Backbone as a printed PyTorch tensor [residue, N CA C, xyz], in Angstrom:
tensor([[[  1.1590, -12.9260, -13.3840],
         [  1.2110, -13.2740, -11.9600],
         [  0.8280, -11.6100, -11.2480]],

        [[  0.1020, -11.5990, -10.3520],
         [ -0.0020, -11.1560,  -9.4730],
         [  0.5870, -10.7890,  -8.7660]],

        [[  1.2890,  -9.4370,  -8.1490],
         [  2.0420,  -9.0890,  -7.0880],
         [  1.7640,  -8.2610,  -6.4220]],

        [[  1.8910,  -8.2760,  -4.8030],
         [  1.3700,  -7.2970,  -4.2480],
         [  2.7090,  -6.9950,  -2.9400]],

        [[  3.6140,  -5.8170,  -3.2310],
         [  4.3450,  -5.6710,  -2.1260],
         [  4.2570,  -4.6650,  -1.4960]],

        [[  4.3730,  -4.5840,  -0.1070],
         [  3.9360,  -4.0400,   0.8870],
         [  5.3010,  -3.2770,   1.5740]],

        [[  5.2770,  -2.0500,   1.7910],
         [  6.4930,  -1.4210,   2.7980],
         [  6.1440,  -0.3510,   3.5000]],

        [[  6.8550,   0.1310,   4.1180],
         [  6.7330,   1.1830,   4.9910],
         [  6.1770,   0.4140,   6.7190]],

        [[  6.4970,  -0.2280,   7.0200],
         [  6.1950,  -1.0310,   8.0960],
         [  7.9210,  -0.7380,   9.3570]],

        [[  7.6950,  -0.8840,  10.5080],
         [  8.6580,  -0.4660,  11.4090],
         [  8.3430,  -0.6020,  12.4830]],

        [[  9.3170,   0.1390,  13.4410],
         [  9.1060,   0.2270,  14.7960],
         [  9.1130,   1.6990,  15.1440]],

        [[  7.6680,   2.0690,  15.9380],
         [  7.7510,   3.4040,  16.0810],
         [  7.1030,   3.4840,  17.6430]],

        [[  7.3690,   4.6340,  18.1370],
         [  6.8060,   4.7540,  19.5650],
         [  5.0210,   5.0310,  19.9240]],

        [[  4.4030,   4.5260,  20.3750],
         [  3.1280,   4.6530,  20.9720],
         [  3.2250,   6.2970,  20.6070]],

        [[  1.8700,   6.6700,  19.9310],
         [  1.5910,   8.2200,  19.3610],
         [  2.1410,   8.4300,  18.2070]],

        [[  3.0420,   7.8350,  17.7400],
         [  3.7070,   8.5180,  16.3810],
         [  2.6360,   7.6440,  15.2520]],

        [[  3.0630,   7.9840,  14.0070],
         [  2.8540,   7.2070,  12.7740],
         [  3.4540,   6.6120,  11.5920]],

        [[  2.7670,   5.9550,  10.8960],
         [  3.4020,   5.0180,   9.8450],
         [  2.7280,   5.1910,   8.6960]],

        [[  3.3210,   5.3690,   7.3830],
         [  2.5470,   5.1260,   6.0680],
         [  2.7610,   3.7510,   5.5470]],

        [[  1.9470,   3.0950,   5.2030],
         [  2.1510,   1.5820,   4.9390],
         [  1.8340,   1.9540,   2.9200]],

        [[  2.4130,   1.1060,   2.4590],
         [  2.4640,   1.2510,   0.9590],
         [  2.2430,  -0.3480,   0.4280]],

        [[  1.4090,  -0.3460,  -0.6570],
         [  1.4610,  -1.5240,  -1.1260],
         [  1.2440,  -1.2690,  -2.9770]],

        [[  2.0690,  -2.3020,  -3.5090],
         [  2.3990,  -1.7890,  -4.9380],
         [  1.9690,  -3.0670,  -5.5680]],

        [[  1.0580,  -2.9600,  -6.4300],
         [  0.3190,  -4.1110,  -6.9390],
         [  0.9000,  -4.1000,  -8.8000]],

        [[  0.8950,  -5.3360,  -9.1470],
         [  1.6230,  -5.2770, -10.3540],
         [  0.5840,  -6.6190, -11.0450]],

        [[  0.4420,  -6.7100, -12.1700],
         [ -0.3630,  -7.8920, -12.5140],
         [ -1.5890,  -8.1380, -12.6990]],

        [[ -2.2970,  -7.2610, -12.2420],
         [ -3.8780,  -7.2430, -12.1100],
         [ -4.1270,  -5.9570, -12.6360]],

        [[ -5.9310,  -5.8980, -12.5920],
         [ -6.2080,  -4.6920, -13.0930],
         [ -6.9350,  -4.1840, -11.8230]],

        [[ -5.8320,  -3.0280, -11.3940],
         [ -5.8850,  -2.6890, -10.0790],
         [ -6.9480,  -1.7880, -10.0050]],

        [[ -7.3200,  -0.7970, -10.6890],
         [ -8.5600,  -0.1490, -11.3190],
         [ -9.7150,  -0.2540, -10.8300]],

        [[-10.0890,  -2.1100, -10.8020],
         [-11.1180,  -2.5890, -10.8070],
         [-11.2740,  -3.4280,  -9.4050]],

        [[-10.0850,  -3.4020,  -8.6710],
         [ -9.8450,  -4.1360,  -7.2290],
         [-10.5780,  -3.2770,  -5.9900]],

        [[-11.2840,  -4.0620,  -5.5990],
         [-11.4080,  -3.4980,  -3.9150],
         [ -9.9910,  -4.1580,  -3.4780]],

        [[ -9.1940,  -2.8650,  -2.5010],
         [ -8.1180,  -2.9490,  -2.0170],
         [ -8.1920,  -3.2530,  -0.5730]],

        [[ -7.4950,  -3.5880,   0.1760],
         [ -7.8930,  -3.7010,   1.8240],
         [ -6.6350,  -4.1440,   2.6350]],

        [[ -6.5950,  -3.6120,   3.8760],
         [ -5.3040,  -3.9090,   4.8030],
         [ -5.8380,  -4.4950,   5.7700]],

        [[ -5.1200,  -5.6820,   6.0670],
         [ -5.7370,  -6.5460,   7.1180],
         [ -4.2190,  -6.9010,   8.0200]],

        [[ -4.4840,  -7.3330,   9.2740],
         [ -3.2010,  -7.4860,  10.3900],
         [ -3.6360,  -8.8170,  10.8890]],

        [[ -2.2820,  -9.5170,  10.9890],
         [ -2.4830, -10.4350,  12.6210],
         [ -1.5260, -10.1620,  13.3610]],

        [[ -1.9600, -10.1990,  14.3780],
         [ -1.2010, -10.0300,  15.5690],
         [ -0.6860, -11.5200,  15.9780]],

        [[  0.7230, -11.4030,  16.6540],
         [  1.0730, -13.0990,  17.5060],
         [ -0.2570, -13.2020,  18.0290]],

        [[ -0.9560, -15.0550,  17.5690],
         [ -1.5060, -15.1640,  18.7960],
         [ -3.1020, -15.0170,  18.2670]],

        [[ -3.1230, -14.3570,  17.2480],
         [ -4.7620, -13.9210,  17.3180],
         [ -4.9040, -14.1770,  15.4870]],

        [[ -6.0090, -14.0560,  15.1220],
         [ -6.7110, -14.3190,  13.8020],
         [ -6.3820, -13.0460,  12.9630]],

        [[ -6.2350, -13.2910,  11.4980],
         [ -5.6030, -11.9680,  10.6700],
         [ -7.4480, -11.2100,  10.7600]],

        [[ -7.0950, -10.0400,  10.7780],
         [ -8.7880,  -9.0070,  10.7300],
         [ -8.3960,  -8.2740,   9.7070]],

        [[ -9.6730,  -7.7590,   9.4850],
         [ -9.6230,  -6.4140,   8.6200],
         [ -9.1310,  -5.0270,   9.3070]],

        [[ -8.3910,  -4.5060,   8.3600],
         [ -8.0620,  -3.0770,   8.9500],
         [ -9.2810,  -1.9810,   8.5280]],

        [[ -9.1870,  -2.1530,   7.0980],
         [ -9.5040,  -0.7000,   5.9300],
         [ -9.6530,  -1.9250,   4.7190]],

        [[-10.7040,  -0.9990,   4.0860],
         [-10.9870,  -1.6460,   2.7420],
         [-11.1290,   0.1020,   1.6790]],

        [[-11.0590,  -0.4230,   0.3830],
         [-11.3860,   0.7740,  -0.3730],
         [-12.1650,   0.4210,  -1.7590]],

        [[-12.7450,   0.5710,  -2.2140],
         [-13.7400,   0.2850,  -3.6540],
         [-13.1040,   0.9940,  -4.1730]],

        [[-13.3810,   0.1810,  -5.6710],
         [-12.9740,   1.1180,  -7.2560],
         [-13.2730,   2.3810,  -7.0980]],

        [[-14.3610,   2.9250,  -6.6270],
         [-15.0750,   3.9250,  -6.6700],
         [-14.5240,   4.5860,  -5.4670]],

        [[-13.4730,   4.1420,  -4.7640],
         [-13.1290,   4.8790,  -3.2900],
         [-13.9920,   5.0600,  -2.1040]],

        [[-14.6260,   4.0580,  -1.8900],
         [-15.9460,   4.0130,  -1.0630],
         [-14.8770,   3.1250,  -0.0030]],

        [[-14.7000,   3.6770,   1.3750],
         [-14.1520,   3.2400,   2.4110],
         [-14.4800,   2.5010,   3.7460]],

        [[-14.0720,   1.5870,   4.3720],
         [-14.5660,   1.0480,   5.4760],
         [-13.4440,   0.5620,   6.4880]],

        [[-13.7310,   0.8030,   7.5740],
         [-12.7170,   0.6830,   8.6150],
         [-13.0850,  -0.2800,  10.0790]],

        [[-12.1470,  -0.9590,  10.1960],
         [-12.7940,  -1.4250,  11.9060],
         [-12.8100,  -0.3130,  12.5670]],

        [[-13.4310,  -0.6540,  13.6090],
         [-14.3410,   0.1030,  14.5640],
         [-12.8350,   0.4850,  15.6580]],

        [[-11.4510,  -0.2510,  15.4360],
         [-10.8670,   0.1170,  16.6540],
         [ -9.2780,   1.2160,  15.9610]],

        [[ -9.9810,   1.3070,  14.5020],
         [ -8.8410,   2.1090,  13.7760],
         [ -9.2880,   3.6400,  13.5170]],

        [[-10.8640,   3.6950,  13.2350],
         [-11.8260,   4.8000,  12.9390],
         [-10.9630,   5.8170,  13.6710]],

        [[-10.5660,   7.0920,  12.7280],
         [-10.5950,   8.4120,  13.2110],
         [ -8.8990,   8.4670,  13.4850]],

        [[ -8.0460,   7.1180,  13.4250],
         [ -7.1330,   7.4380,  13.3330],
         [ -6.0970,   6.7940,  12.0760]],

        [[ -6.6970,   5.5250,  11.2080],
         [ -5.8520,   5.3870,   9.9890],
         [ -6.5800,   5.8020,   9.0170]],

        [[ -5.9980,   6.0440,   8.0010],
         [ -6.6280,   6.5270,   6.3340],
         [ -6.1900,   5.4710,   5.6870]],

        [[ -7.4080,   4.6180,   4.6340],
         [ -6.5440,   3.8890,   3.3520],
         [ -6.8710,   4.9330,   2.3110]],

        [[ -6.0720,   4.9000,   1.4890],
         [ -6.2280,   5.5950,   0.0100],
         [ -5.7340,   4.9120,  -1.0440]],

        [[ -6.1080,   5.5190,  -2.6420],
         [ -5.2850,   4.4170,  -3.2350],
         [ -5.0580,   5.8140,  -4.5730]],

        [[ -3.8650,   5.1380,  -5.3070],
         [ -3.8540,   5.7550,  -6.5670],
         [ -3.6420,   4.9530,  -7.4420]],

        [[ -4.8400,   4.9380,  -8.4990],
         [ -5.4530,   4.0330,  -9.5810],
         [ -3.8000,   4.3330, -10.6900]],

        [[ -3.2370,   5.3960, -10.7610],
         [ -2.3950,   5.6850, -12.2140],
         [ -0.9780,   4.7020, -11.5830]],

        [[ -0.6450,   4.6310, -10.1480],
         [  0.4140,   4.0170,  -9.6600],
         [  0.3440,   2.6910,  -9.1680]],

        [[ -1.2330,   2.2840,  -9.3670],
         [ -1.3620,   1.0110,  -9.0730],
         [ -1.0580,   0.4900,  -7.6500]],

        [[ -1.2750,   1.6850,  -6.8110],
         [ -0.9020,   1.3330,  -5.2750],
         [ -1.6550,   1.9380,  -4.3870]],

        [[ -2.0220,   1.3130,  -3.1180],
         [ -2.7760,   1.4590,  -1.7730],
         [ -2.4110,   1.3210,  -1.0360]],

        [[ -2.5110,   3.0930,  -0.0490],
         [ -1.9520,   3.5800,   1.0010],
         [ -2.5610,   3.3560,   2.3400]],

        [[ -2.0460,   3.2730,   3.6210],
         [ -2.6640,   3.1620,   4.9760],
         [ -1.6550,   4.0960,   5.4860]],

        [[ -2.3210,   5.2520,   5.8860],
         [ -1.9000,   6.1660,   6.8190],
         [ -2.1690,   5.7240,   8.0010]],

        [[ -1.4150,   5.3110,   9.1620],
         [ -1.8070,   5.1520,  10.3100],
         [ -1.0370,   6.0870,  11.5370]],

        [[ -1.8300,   7.0720,  12.0580],
         [ -1.4850,   7.6610,  13.0100],
         [ -2.0070,   7.5170,  14.5090]],

        [[ -1.5420,   8.0840,  15.6760],
         [ -1.4730,   7.8780,  16.7880],
         [ -1.8970,   6.5270,  17.3620]],

        [[ -0.6160,   5.5370,  16.9100],
         [ -0.5140,   4.6450,  17.0220],
         [ -0.2720,   4.1350,  18.2260]],

        [[ -0.7070,   2.5530,  18.6910],
         [ -0.8810,   2.0850,  20.1560],
         [ -0.2120,   0.6920,  19.9710]],

        [[  0.5570,   0.3580,  20.7230],
         [  0.9440,  -0.8930,  21.1240],
         [ -0.1780,  -2.4050,  20.8120]],

        [[ -1.3440,  -1.8800,  20.7260],
         [ -2.2990,  -2.8650,  20.4130],
         [ -2.5410,  -2.8390,  18.6540]],

        [[ -1.8520,  -1.9320,  18.0910],
         [ -1.4250,  -1.9070,  16.5790],
         [ -0.6090,  -2.9120,  16.1200]],

        [[  0.0320,  -3.1140,  17.4240],
         [  1.5740,  -3.9800,  16.5350],
         [  0.7770,  -5.3110,  15.9140]],

        [[  1.2030,  -5.7780,  14.6530],
         [  0.7120,  -6.7100,  14.0590],
         [  1.7810,  -7.1550,  12.7420]],

        [[  1.8490,  -7.9210,  11.9820],
         [  1.8890,  -7.8590,  10.4950],
         [  0.5830,  -7.1800,   9.4130]],

        [[  0.9500,  -6.4320,   8.5570],
         [ -0.0530,  -5.9400,   7.9740],
         [  0.2570,  -6.4040,   6.5830]],

        [[ -0.8430,  -6.7990,   6.2930],
         [ -0.7420,  -7.3220,   4.7270],
         [ -2.1580,  -6.8830,   3.8260]],

        [[ -1.8170,  -6.5650,   2.5620],
         [ -2.4820,  -6.0550,   1.3120],
         [ -2.9800,  -7.1830,   1.0530]],

        [[ -4.3500,  -6.7710,   0.4860],
         [ -5.0910,  -7.7280,  -0.2900],
         [ -5.8200,  -7.3900,  -1.5830]],

        [[ -6.0260,  -7.8860,  -2.9520],
         [ -6.6200,  -7.1660,  -3.5070],
         [ -7.9540,  -8.5180,  -4.4020]],

        [[ -8.9210,  -7.7160,  -4.3560],
         [-10.3930,  -8.6760,  -4.4370],
         [-10.8190,  -7.8930,  -5.8500]],

        [[-11.2090,  -9.0680,  -6.4800],
         [-11.7370,  -8.7630,  -8.0520],
         [-12.7910, -10.0510,  -8.1520]],

        [[-14.0220,  -9.7620,  -9.0360],
         [-14.7750, -11.1520,  -8.8650],
         [-13.7940, -12.2520,  -9.5140]],

        [[-12.6220, -12.1560,  -9.9660],
         [-11.7220, -13.4510, -10.3510],
         [-11.0110, -13.9240,  -9.6480]],

        [[-10.2490, -12.9520,  -8.4680],
         [ -9.0060, -13.3510,  -8.1330],
         [ -9.0000, -12.5390,  -6.4030]],

        [[ -8.2420, -13.4440,  -5.5780],
         [ -8.1820, -13.2760,  -4.4260],
         [ -6.6640, -13.0330,  -3.7700]],

        [[ -5.8910, -11.6790,  -3.9570],
         [ -4.5040, -11.9920,  -3.7810],
         [ -4.1400, -11.3890,  -2.5460]],

        [[ -2.9980, -12.0040,  -1.8230],
         [ -2.5330, -11.3010,  -0.6640],
         [ -1.0900, -10.8590,  -0.6900]],

        [[ -0.6210, -10.1530,  -0.4020],
         [  1.0790,  -9.7590,  -0.1730],
         [  1.1820, -10.6170,   1.0190]],

        [[  2.7880, -10.2680,   1.4120],
         [  3.5310, -11.0700,   2.1980],
         [  3.6810, -10.6200,   3.2270]],

        [[  3.2730,  -9.0080,   3.3630],
         [  2.9030,  -8.9720,   4.9540],
         [  4.2340,  -8.1580,   5.1910]],

        [[  4.3370,  -6.9550,   5.8240],
         [  5.0300,  -6.0000,   6.6240],
         [  4.7990,  -5.8160,   8.1160]],

        [[  6.0740,  -5.8070,   8.7990],
         [  5.7880,  -5.7830,  10.3600],
         [  5.7720,  -4.2390,  10.7750]],

        [[  4.5900,  -4.0930,  11.7710],
         [  4.3600,  -2.9560,  12.2820],
         [  4.1680,  -3.0530,  13.7290]],

        [[  5.1220,  -2.2830,  14.5110],
         [  5.7290,  -2.5320,  16.1270],
         [  5.7530,  -1.4170,  16.7510]],

        [[  4.6330,  -1.3550,  17.8360],
         [  3.9730,  -0.1670,  18.1870],
         [  5.0650,  -0.2640,  19.6400]],

        [[  5.6980,   0.6900,  20.2970],
         [  6.2630,   0.3360,  21.6330],
         [  5.6860,   1.5340,  22.3980]],

        [[  5.4460,   1.1460,  23.9350],
         [  5.0860,   1.9280,  24.8200],
         [  5.8070,   2.6800,  25.3420]]])
């Protein structure tokens, strides 16, 4: 059974930083594309960043230059470093694991940025 457990969310002032962590189990982590998505109240879930097994990254325009996605295959973990946070970054952040056979999501972690 695949499990994705996010942590690291919280309340931070605008301009601050947070680091999200997603720990995966029950999956061949090293061959999965991992991603972070977010959903704000009343809005659709949107892509934040993805990272392929080879380490290629992709970011939403709104977070480029502020957020960094990375992975540690030895620890089955993916990270999202978020700097210069803005109130518009407030959302529930979800971890996603994709392979040719499966598409799994975590339960999410709340990030709230106060102005």
